[in-house]
Amino acid sequence: MNNNMTSSFTPTDTLTGKVAVITGGTGAIGLASAHRLAKLGARCVLLYNSESSEAAAAKAASLHGAGHLTFKASVTDSASLKAVADQVATQCGVVHILINSAGYTQAVPAHDLEALTDDLIDDILKVNFRGVMATIRAFMPLLKKSEDGLIVNISSIAGFTGTGSNLAYVAAKASIDVVGDALAKAFAPFVRVISVSPGVVDSTFVPGRGADFNEKVAATIPLRRIGTVDDVAAVVQACATTMRYVTGTRIVVDGGRHL
């Protein structure tokens, strides 16, 4: 690796020639991010876990441009992640952007400690914290190789407000934010690390939350609506293009819900 900085971190309006790996790449935020990055010229690698290979391939085919890839990999299986990273290295040579958007949660009120079982705590932390770390570990060599890498961790305002789907999810997102800061310092200037923290987003991520919940919450948000997946994807795009002199921080995209 060249010890001299090869990037001036100036804004750009193109991602031509860049390779973006996205966990949860066929999910709501992951796929929306892929669409935005692909339109700017990026080659996207979608990692998926819970759907068919045919469905994942169809989503990749819907992206602008060509050469996009899909791989089945669980973020809780480090060997699987390493195997995919090896395949990406063979087919792409390098990775410029890693978006960690795979996640899992379950709604449990903060006062219901009995419902927040040991198994649920372990599952939430395993996917939302350990899974992110395992993915970063697997792809860091390829990100460092680019000498201008970017990691975007899809976090949540739960990580700093303490209000979220459950307390284990709060802990996982807070951990990712703080560890992301540490990683940003450890791997600078070759890899930037940013947390993007949505509030309530119109998706099926939290089971059981529907239109009634969304309408009730929207009335309490300063900007008077809940977020969309494209609101979040737009910030991801900005991290890769216009906000290049940014690392080791959290970008909140919640319409002011945290206020």
PDB file of C-alpha atoms in Angstrom:
ATOM      1  CA  MET A   1       0.000   0.000   0.000  1.00  0.00           C
ATOM      2  CA  ASN A   2       1.173   3.463  -0.873  1.00  0.00           C
ATOM      3  CA  ASN A   3       1.876   5.483   2.259  1.00  0.00           C
ATOM      4  CA  ASN A   4       1.145   8.705   0.387  1.00  0.00           C
ATOM      5  CA  MET A   5      -2.473   9.776   0.144  1.00  0.00           C
ATOM      6  CA  THR A   6      -3.858   8.923  -3.260  1.00  0.00           C
ATOM      7  CA  SER A   7      -7.194  10.705  -2.701  1.00  0.00           C
ATOM      8  CA  SER A   8      -7.865  14.371  -2.115  1.00  0.00           C
ATOM      9  CA  PHE A   9     -11.345  13.514  -0.785  1.00  0.00           C
ATOM     10  CA  THR A  10     -12.893  16.077  -3.105  1.00  0.00           C
ATOM     11  CA  PRO A  11     -16.564  15.734  -4.070  1.00  0.00           C
ATOM     12  CA  THR A  12     -17.435  13.771  -7.177  1.00  0.00           C
ATOM     13  CA  ASP A  13     -20.541  13.253  -9.285  1.00  0.00           C
ATOM     14  CA  THR A  14     -19.586   9.874 -10.679  1.00  0.00           C
ATOM     15  CA  LEU A  15     -18.897   6.404  -9.318  1.00  0.00           C
ATOM     16  CA  THR A  16     -17.754   4.931 -12.608  1.00  0.00           C
ATOM     17  CA  GLY A  17     -15.224   2.191 -11.986  1.00  0.00           C
ATOM     18  CA  LYS A  18     -16.191   1.811  -8.326  1.00  0.00           C
ATOM     19  CA  VAL A  19     -17.269  -1.483  -6.769  1.00  0.00           C
ATOM     20  CA  ALA A  20     -19.915  -1.390  -4.023  1.00  0.00           C
ATOM     21  CA  VAL A  21     -20.681  -4.403  -1.815  1.00  0.00           C
ATOM     22  CA  ILE A  22     -24.036  -4.206  -0.042  1.00  0.00           C
ATOM     23  CA  THR A  23     -25.187  -6.607   2.664  1.00  0.00           C
ATOM     24  CA  GLY A  24     -28.932  -6.872   2.809  1.00  0.00           C
ATOM     25  CA  GLY A  25     -28.521  -5.831  -0.801  1.00  0.00           C
ATOM     26  CA  THR A  26     -31.919  -7.117  -1.883  1.00  0.00           C
ATOM     27  CA  GLY A  27     -33.702  -5.549   1.090  1.00  0.00           C
ATOM     28  CA  ALA A  28     -35.411  -2.178   1.170  1.00  0.00           C
ATOM     29  CA  ILE A  29     -32.585   0.208   2.078  1.00  0.00           C
ATOM     30  CA  GLY A  30     -29.855  -1.917   0.531  1.00  0.00           C
ATOM     31  CA  LEU A  31     -31.551  -2.158  -2.861  1.00  0.00           C
ATOM     32  CA  ALA A  32     -32.525   1.523  -2.870  1.00  0.00           C
ATOM     33  CA  SER A  33     -28.876   2.375  -2.210  1.00  0.00           C
ATOM     34  CA  ALA A  34     -27.767   0.041  -4.993  1.00  0.00           C
ATOM     35  CA  HIS A  35     -30.090   1.762  -7.464  1.00  0.00           C
ATOM     36  CA  ARG A  36     -28.618   5.172  -6.637  1.00  0.00           C
ATOM     37  CA  LEU A  37     -25.001   4.005  -6.782  1.00  0.00           C
ATOM     38  CA  ALA A  38     -25.520   2.049  -9.996  1.00  0.00           C
ATOM     39  CA  LYS A  39     -27.032   5.095 -11.702  1.00  0.00           C
ATOM     40  CA  LEU A  40     -23.763   6.903 -11.006  1.00  0.00           C
ATOM     41  CA  GLY A  41     -21.743   4.083 -12.565  1.00  0.00           C
ATOM     42  CA  ALA A  42     -20.920   1.787  -9.662  1.00  0.00           C
ATOM     43  CA  ARG A  43     -20.775  -1.967 -10.068  1.00  0.00           C
ATOM     44  CA  CYS A  44     -22.891  -3.385  -7.248  1.00  0.00           C
ATOM     45  CA  VAL A  45     -22.425  -6.680  -5.429  1.00  0.00           C
ATOM     46  CA  LEU A  46     -25.634  -7.611  -3.612  1.00  0.00           C
ATOM     47  CA  LEU A  47     -25.317  -9.974  -0.678  1.00  0.00           C
ATOM     48  CA  TYR A  48     -28.564 -11.656   0.351  1.00  0.00           C
ATOM     49  CA  ASN A  49     -29.635 -14.399   2.712  1.00  0.00           C
ATOM     50  CA  SER A  50     -33.370 -15.049   2.972  1.00  0.00           C
ATOM     51  CA  GLU A  51     -34.640 -15.146  -0.598  1.00  0.00           C
ATOM     52  CA  SER A  52     -34.097 -17.250  -3.683  1.00  0.00           C
ATOM     53  CA  SER A  53     -31.139 -16.804  -5.983  1.00  0.00           C
ATOM     54  CA  GLU A  54     -33.572 -16.165  -8.836  1.00  0.00           C
ATOM     55  CA  ALA A  55     -35.251 -13.301  -6.962  1.00  0.00           C
ATOM     56  CA  ALA A  56     -31.893 -11.810  -6.022  1.00  0.00           C
ATOM     57  CA  ALA A  57     -30.655 -12.044  -9.616  1.00  0.00           C
ATOM     58  CA  ALA A  58     -33.803 -10.300 -10.845  1.00  0.00           C
ATOM     59  CA  LYS A  59     -33.199  -7.413  -8.464  1.00  0.00           C
ATOM     60  CA  ALA A  60     -29.592  -7.107  -9.600  1.00  0.00           C
ATOM     61  CA  ALA A  61     -30.765  -7.117 -13.216  1.00  0.00           C
ATOM     62  CA  SER A  62     -33.069  -4.173 -12.425  1.00  0.00           C
ATOM     63  CA  LEU A  63     -30.071  -1.976 -11.616  1.00  0.00           C
ATOM     64  CA  HIS A  64     -28.722   0.523 -14.120  1.00  0.00           C
ATOM     65  CA  GLY A  65     -25.666  -0.654 -16.018  1.00  0.00           C
ATOM     66  CA  ALA A  66     -24.147  -4.114 -16.215  1.00  0.00           C
ATOM     67  CA  GLY A  67     -21.797  -6.431 -14.379  1.00  0.00           C
ATOM     68  CA  HIS A  68     -23.666  -6.465 -11.075  1.00  0.00           C
ATOM     69  CA  LEU A  69     -23.285  -9.578  -8.953  1.00  0.00           C
ATOM     70  CA  THR A  70     -25.245 -11.432  -6.280  1.00  0.00           C
ATOM     71  CA  PHE A  71     -24.007 -13.794  -3.596  1.00  0.00           C
ATOM     72  CA  LYS A  72     -25.831 -15.664  -0.876  1.00  0.00           C
ATOM     73  CA  ALA A  73     -24.098 -15.065   2.440  1.00  0.00           C
ATOM     74  CA  SER A  74     -25.210 -14.845   6.043  1.00  0.00           C
ATOM     75  CA  VAL A  75     -23.580 -12.079   8.095  1.00  0.00           C
ATOM     76  CA  THR A  76     -23.554 -14.477  11.042  1.00  0.00           C
ATOM     77  CA  ASP A  77     -21.359 -16.933   9.101  1.00  0.00           C
ATOM     78  CA  SER A  78     -17.829 -15.570   8.894  1.00  0.00           C
ATOM     79  CA  ALA A  79     -16.631 -18.402   6.685  1.00  0.00           C
ATOM     80  CA  SER A  80     -19.411 -17.607   4.192  1.00  0.00           C
ATOM     81  CA  LEU A  81     -18.443 -13.933   4.173  1.00  0.00           C
ATOM     82  CA  LYS A  82     -14.787 -14.768   3.631  1.00  0.00           C
ATOM     83  CA  ALA A  83     -15.681 -17.074   0.741  1.00  0.00           C
ATOM     84  CA  VAL A  84     -17.729 -14.324  -0.903  1.00  0.00           C
ATOM     85  CA  ALA A  85     -14.938 -11.802  -0.357  1.00  0.00           C
ATOM     86  CA  ASP A  86     -12.580 -14.191  -2.138  1.00  0.00           C
ATOM     87  CA  GLN A  87     -14.987 -14.433  -5.080  1.00  0.00           C
ATOM     88  CA  VAL A  88     -15.374 -10.662  -5.210  1.00  0.00           C
ATOM     89  CA  ALA A  89     -11.588 -10.334  -5.199  1.00  0.00           C
ATOM     90  CA  THR A  90     -11.383 -12.699  -8.167  1.00  0.00           C
ATOM     91  CA  GLN A  91     -14.152 -11.062 -10.184  1.00  0.00           C
ATOM     92  CA  CYS A  92     -13.711  -7.396  -9.221  1.00  0.00           C
ATOM     93  CA  GLY A  93     -10.191  -7.111  -7.848  1.00  0.00           C
ATOM     94  CA  VAL A  94     -11.025  -4.419  -5.299  1.00  0.00           C
ATOM     95  CA  VAL A  95     -13.883  -2.931  -3.272  1.00  0.00           C
ATOM     96  CA  HIS A  96     -14.409   0.810  -2.893  1.00  0.00           C
ATOM     97  CA  ILE A  97     -17.674   0.923  -0.943  1.00  0.00           C
ATOM     98  CA  LEU A  98     -19.151  -1.416   1.684  1.00  0.00           C
ATOM     99  CA  ILE A  99     -22.696  -0.771   2.852  1.00  0.00           C
ATOM    100  CA  ASN A 100     -23.805  -2.772   5.870  1.00  0.00           C
ATOM    101  CA  SER A 101     -27.581  -2.763   5.605  1.00  0.00           C
ATOM    102  CA  ALA A 102     -28.391  -6.320   6.695  1.00  0.00           C
ATOM    103  CA  GLY A 103     -30.268  -6.363   9.965  1.00  0.00           C
ATOM    104  CA  TYR A 104     -32.901  -7.987  12.106  1.00  0.00           C
ATOM    105  CA  THR A 105     -35.153  -6.861  14.923  1.00  0.00           C
ATOM    106  CA  GLN A 106     -38.367  -7.563  16.763  1.00  0.00           C
ATOM    107  CA  ALA A 107     -40.616  -5.121  18.578  1.00  0.00           C
ATOM    108  CA  VAL A 108     -40.388  -5.467  22.371  1.00  0.00           C
ATOM    109  CA  PRO A 109     -41.414  -2.605  24.677  1.00  0.00           C
ATOM    110  CA  ALA A 110     -38.560  -1.311  26.830  1.00  0.00           C
ATOM    111  CA  HIS A 111     -40.508  -2.038  30.030  1.00  0.00           C
ATOM    112  CA  ASP A 112     -41.110  -5.691  29.101  1.00  0.00           C
ATOM    113  CA  LEU A 113     -37.857  -7.174  30.325  1.00  0.00           C
ATOM    114  CA  GLU A 114     -39.254 -10.696  30.437  1.00  0.00           C
ATOM    115  CA  ALA A 115     -39.974 -10.603  26.703  1.00  0.00           C
ATOM    116  CA  LEU A 116     -36.391  -9.540  25.984  1.00  0.00           C
ATOM    117  CA  THR A 117     -35.093 -13.056  26.451  1.00  0.00           C
ATOM    118  CA  ASP A 118     -31.463 -14.142  26.449  1.00  0.00           C
ATOM    119  CA  ASP A 119     -31.935 -15.823  23.083  1.00  0.00           C
ATOM    120  CA  LEU A 120     -33.448 -12.703  21.540  1.00  0.00           C
ATOM    121  CA  ILE A 121     -30.652 -10.513  22.913  1.00  0.00           C
ATOM    122  CA  ASP A 122     -28.075 -12.910  21.480  1.00  0.00           C
ATOM    123  CA  ASP A 123     -29.816 -13.037  18.088  1.00  0.00           C
ATOM    124  CA  ILE A 124     -30.136  -9.254  17.819  1.00  0.00           C
ATOM    125  CA  LEU A 125     -26.506  -8.623  18.754  1.00  0.00           C
ATOM    126  CA  LYS A 126     -25.269 -11.462  16.562  1.00  0.00           C
ATOM    127  CA  VAL A 127     -26.872 -10.019  13.429  1.00  0.00           C
ATOM    128  CA  ASN A 128     -26.720  -6.275  14.069  1.00  0.00           C
ATOM    129  CA  PHE A 129     -23.331  -5.980  15.745  1.00  0.00           C
ATOM    130  CA  ARG A 130     -21.259  -9.102  15.236  1.00  0.00           C
ATOM    131  CA  GLY A 131     -22.519  -9.472  11.673  1.00  0.00           C
ATOM    132  CA  VAL A 132     -21.403  -5.962  10.765  1.00  0.00           C
ATOM    133  CA  MET A 133     -17.990  -6.530  12.311  1.00  0.00           C
ATOM    134  CA  ALA A 134     -17.592  -9.867  10.535  1.00  0.00           C
ATOM    135  CA  THR A 135     -18.483  -8.276   7.204  1.00  0.00           C
ATOM    136  CA  ILE A 136     -16.019  -5.432   7.727  1.00  0.00           C
ATOM    137  CA  ARG A 137     -13.331  -7.950   8.683  1.00  0.00           C
ATOM    138  CA  ALA A 138     -13.961  -9.983   5.521  1.00  0.00           C
ATOM    139  CA  PHE A 139     -13.880  -7.032   3.115  1.00  0.00           C
ATOM    140  CA  MET A 140     -11.346  -4.736   4.785  1.00  0.00           C
ATOM    141  CA  PRO A 141      -8.382  -6.065   2.740  1.00  0.00           C
ATOM    142  CA  LEU A 142     -10.211  -5.199  -0.499  1.00  0.00           C
ATOM    143  CA  LEU A 143     -11.258  -1.796   0.847  1.00  0.00           C
ATOM    144  CA  LYS A 144      -7.711  -0.985   1.924  1.00  0.00           C
ATOM    145  CA  LYS A 145      -6.474  -2.074  -1.487  1.00  0.00           C
ATOM    146  CA  SER A 146      -8.563   0.678  -3.077  1.00  0.00           C
ATOM    147  CA  GLU A 147      -6.762   3.286  -0.905  1.00  0.00           C
ATOM    148  CA  ASP A 148     -10.018   5.268  -1.084  1.00  0.00           C
ATOM    149  CA  GLY A 149     -12.518   3.016   0.642  1.00  0.00           C
ATOM    150  CA  LEU A 150     -15.808   3.827   2.321  1.00  0.00           C
ATOM    151  CA  ILE A 151     -17.824   1.849   4.859  1.00  0.00           C
ATOM    152  CA  VAL A 152     -21.385   2.989   5.505  1.00  0.00           C
ATOM    153  CA  ASN A 153     -23.060   1.275   8.437  1.00  0.00           C
ATOM    154  CA  ILE A 154     -26.845   1.606   8.388  1.00  0.00           C
ATOM    155  CA  SER A 155     -27.439   2.371  12.039  1.00  0.00           C
ATOM    156  CA  SER A 156     -30.453   3.949  13.760  1.00  0.00           C
ATOM    157  CA  ILE A 157     -31.346   6.885  15.961  1.00  0.00           C
ATOM    158  CA  ALA A 158     -32.080   4.133  18.483  1.00  0.00           C
ATOM    159  CA  GLY A 159     -28.327   4.053  19.057  1.00  0.00           C
ATOM    160  CA  PHE A 160     -28.319   7.474  20.702  1.00  0.00           C
ATOM    161  CA  THR A 161     -31.939   8.093  21.737  1.00  0.00           C
ATOM    162  CA  GLY A 162     -32.435   4.789  23.554  1.00  0.00           C
ATOM    163  CA  THR A 163     -35.815   4.487  21.830  1.00  0.00           C
ATOM    164  CA  GLY A 164     -36.160   1.718  19.301  1.00  0.00           C
ATOM    165  CA  SER A 165     -37.741  -1.613  18.517  1.00  0.00           C
ATOM    166  CA  ASN A 166     -36.104  -3.176  21.575  1.00  0.00           C
ATOM    167  CA  LEU A 167     -33.248  -2.553  24.013  1.00  0.00           C
ATOM    168  CA  ALA A 168     -30.914  -5.107  22.437  1.00  0.00           C
ATOM    169  CA  TYR A 169     -31.321  -3.314  19.097  1.00  0.00           C
ATOM    170  CA  VAL A 170     -30.513  -0.031  20.851  1.00  0.00           C
ATOM    171  CA  ALA A 171     -27.339  -1.594  22.244  1.00  0.00           C
ATOM    172  CA  ALA A 172     -26.315  -3.056  18.878  1.00  0.00           C
ATOM    173  CA  LYS A 173     -26.675   0.255  17.040  1.00  0.00           C
ATOM    174  CA  ALA A 174     -24.899   2.221  19.768  1.00  0.00           C
ATOM    175  CA  SER A 175     -22.050  -0.275  19.563  1.00  0.00           C
ATOM    176  CA  ILE A 176     -21.771   0.044  15.797  1.00  0.00           C
ATOM    177  CA  ASP A 177     -21.656   3.838  16.048  1.00  0.00           C
ATOM    178  CA  VAL A 178     -18.845   3.883  18.601  1.00  0.00           C
ATOM    179  CA  VAL A 179     -16.855   1.064  17.013  1.00  0.00           C
ATOM    180  CA  GLY A 180     -17.309   2.773  13.640  1.00  0.00           C
ATOM    181  CA  ASP A 181     -15.592   5.844  15.048  1.00  0.00           C
ATOM    182  CA  ALA A 182     -12.708   3.676  16.234  1.00  0.00           C
ATOM    183  CA  LEU A 183     -12.424   2.001  12.838  1.00  0.00           C
ATOM    184  CA  ALA A 184     -12.463   5.369  11.086  1.00  0.00           C
ATOM    185  CA  LYS A 185      -9.413   6.421  13.073  1.00  0.00           C
ATOM    186  CA  ALA A 186      -7.653   3.059  12.780  1.00  0.00           C
ATOM    187  CA  PHE A 187      -7.938   2.779   8.989  1.00  0.00           C
ATOM    188  CA  ALA A 188      -7.623   6.414   7.923  1.00  0.00           C
ATOM    189  CA  PRO A 189      -6.787   7.752   5.417  1.00  0.00           C
ATOM    190  CA  PHE A 190      -7.379   4.672   3.271  1.00  0.00           C
ATOM    191  CA  VAL A 191     -10.889   3.778   4.481  1.00  0.00           C
ATOM    192  CA  ARG A 192     -13.588   6.150   5.723  1.00  0.00           C
ATOM    193  CA  VAL A 193     -16.313   4.904   8.099  1.00  0.00           C
ATOM    194  CA  ILE A 194     -19.690   6.603   8.550  1.00  0.00           C
ATOM    195  CA  SER A 195     -22.892   5.640  10.372  1.00  0.00           C
ATOM    196  CA  VAL A 196     -26.149   6.617   8.692  1.00  0.00           C
ATOM    197  CA  SER A 197     -28.927   6.737  11.277  1.00  0.00           C
ATOM    198  CA  PRO A 198     -32.552   6.645  10.105  1.00  0.00           C
ATOM    199  CA  GLY A 199     -35.572   7.098  12.310  1.00  0.00           C
ATOM    200  CA  VAL A 200     -38.846   5.435  11.368  1.00  0.00           C
ATOM    201  CA  VAL A 201     -38.715   4.264   7.752  1.00  0.00           C
ATOM    202  CA  ASP A 202     -41.634   3.069   5.646  1.00  0.00           C
ATOM    203  CA  SER A 203     -40.608  -0.559   5.203  1.00  0.00           C
ATOM    204  CA  THR A 204     -41.386  -3.991   6.612  1.00  0.00           C
ATOM    205  CA  PHE A 205     -38.185  -4.121   8.678  1.00  0.00           C
ATOM    206  CA  VAL A 206     -39.948  -4.130  12.057  1.00  0.00           C
ATOM    207  CA  PRO A 207     -42.564  -6.919  12.042  1.00  0.00           C
ATOM    208  CA  GLY A 208     -46.026  -5.799  13.093  1.00  0.00           C
ATOM    209  CA  ARG A 209     -45.620  -2.109  12.335  1.00  0.00           C
ATOM    210  CA  GLY A 210     -48.100  -0.947   9.737  1.00  0.00           C
ATOM    211  CA  ALA A 211     -49.929   2.118   8.430  1.00  0.00           C
ATOM    212  CA  ASP A 212     -51.514   2.972  11.788  1.00  0.00           C
ATOM    213  CA  PHE A 213     -48.107   3.100  13.495  1.00  0.00           C
ATOM    214  CA  ASN A 214     -46.614   5.124  10.662  1.00  0.00           C
ATOM    215  CA  GLU A 215     -49.445   7.692  10.711  1.00  0.00           C
ATOM    216  CA  LYS A 216     -49.226   8.095  14.477  1.00  0.00           C
ATOM    217  CA  VAL A 217     -45.455   8.608  14.386  1.00  0.00           C
ATOM    218  CA  ALA A 218     -45.577  10.949  11.376  1.00  0.00           C
ATOM    219  CA  ALA A 219     -47.657  13.422  13.356  1.00  0.00           C
ATOM    220  CA  THR A 220     -44.863  13.697  15.956  1.00  0.00           C
ATOM    221  CA  ILE A 221     -42.006  14.233  13.480  1.00  0.00           C
ATOM    222  CA  PRO A 222     -40.985  17.857  12.814  1.00  0.00           C
ATOM    223  CA  LEU A 223     -40.959  17.301   9.033  1.00  0.00           C
ATOM    224  CA  ARG A 224     -44.411  15.684   9.310  1.00  0.00           C
ATOM    225  CA  ARG A 225     -43.778  12.382   7.594  1.00  0.00           C
ATOM    226  CA  ILE A 226     -41.879   9.181   8.206  1.00  0.00           C
ATOM    227  CA  GLY A 227     -38.802   8.396   6.166  1.00  0.00           C
ATOM    228  CA  THR A 228     -38.613   6.505   2.910  1.00  0.00           C
ATOM    229  CA  VAL A 229     -35.928   4.052   1.912  1.00  0.00           C
ATOM    230  CA  ASP A 230     -34.814   6.533  -0.738  1.00  0.00           C
ATOM    231  CA  ASP A 231     -34.305   9.206   1.939  1.00  0.00           C
ATOM    232  CA  VAL A 232     -31.725   6.880   3.475  1.00  0.00           C
ATOM    233  CA  ALA A 233     -30.255   5.823   0.124  1.00  0.00           C
ATOM    234  CA  ALA A 234     -29.769   9.487  -0.808  1.00  0.00           C
ATOM    235  CA  VAL A 235     -27.577   9.970   2.258  1.00  0.00           C
ATOM    236  CA  VAL A 236     -25.607   6.827   1.417  1.00  0.00           C
ATOM    237  CA  GLN A 237     -25.040   8.252  -2.055  1.00  0.00           C
ATOM    238  CA  ALA A 238     -23.905  11.557  -0.563  1.00  0.00           C
ATOM    239  CA  CYS A 239     -21.362   9.776   1.645  1.00  0.00           C
ATOM    240  CA  ALA A 240     -19.818   8.306  -1.508  1.00  0.00           C
ATOM    241  CA  THR A 241     -19.965  11.450  -3.627  1.00  0.00           C
ATOM    242  CA  THR A 242     -20.484  14.913  -2.159  1.00  0.00           C
ATOM    243  CA  MET A 243     -19.579  14.220   1.482  1.00  0.00           C
ATOM    244  CA  ARG A 244     -16.144  12.763   0.896  1.00  0.00           C
ATOM    245  CA  TYR A 245     -14.321  14.851   3.527  1.00  0.00           C
ATOM    246  CA  VAL A 246     -16.345  13.076   6.226  1.00  0.00           C
ATOM    247  CA  THR A 247     -15.382  10.126   8.409  1.00  0.00           C
ATOM    248  CA  GLY A 248     -15.872   8.867  11.933  1.00  0.00           C
ATOM    249  CA  THR A 249     -19.298  10.352  12.515  1.00  0.00           C
ATOM    250  CA  ARG A 250     -23.040   9.794  12.445  1.00  0.00           C
ATOM    251  CA  ILE A 251     -25.389  11.295   9.853  1.00  0.00           C
ATOM    252  CA  VAL A 252     -28.973  11.420  11.085  1.00  0.00           C
ATOM    253  CA  VAL A 253     -31.771  11.109   8.511  1.00  0.00           C
ATOM    254  CA  ASP A 254     -34.990  11.107  10.530  1.00  0.00           C
ATOM    255  CA  GLY A 255     -36.942  14.264   9.698  1.00  0.00           C
ATOM    256  CA  GLY A 256     -36.122  15.555  13.173  1.00  0.00           C
ATOM    257  CA  ARG A 257     -37.725  12.663  15.078  1.00  0.00           C
ATOM    258  CA  HIS A 258     -34.856  12.617  17.599  1.00  0.00           C
ATOM    259  CA  LEU A 259     -35.520  16.217  18.657  1.00  0.00           C
TER     260      LEU A 259
END
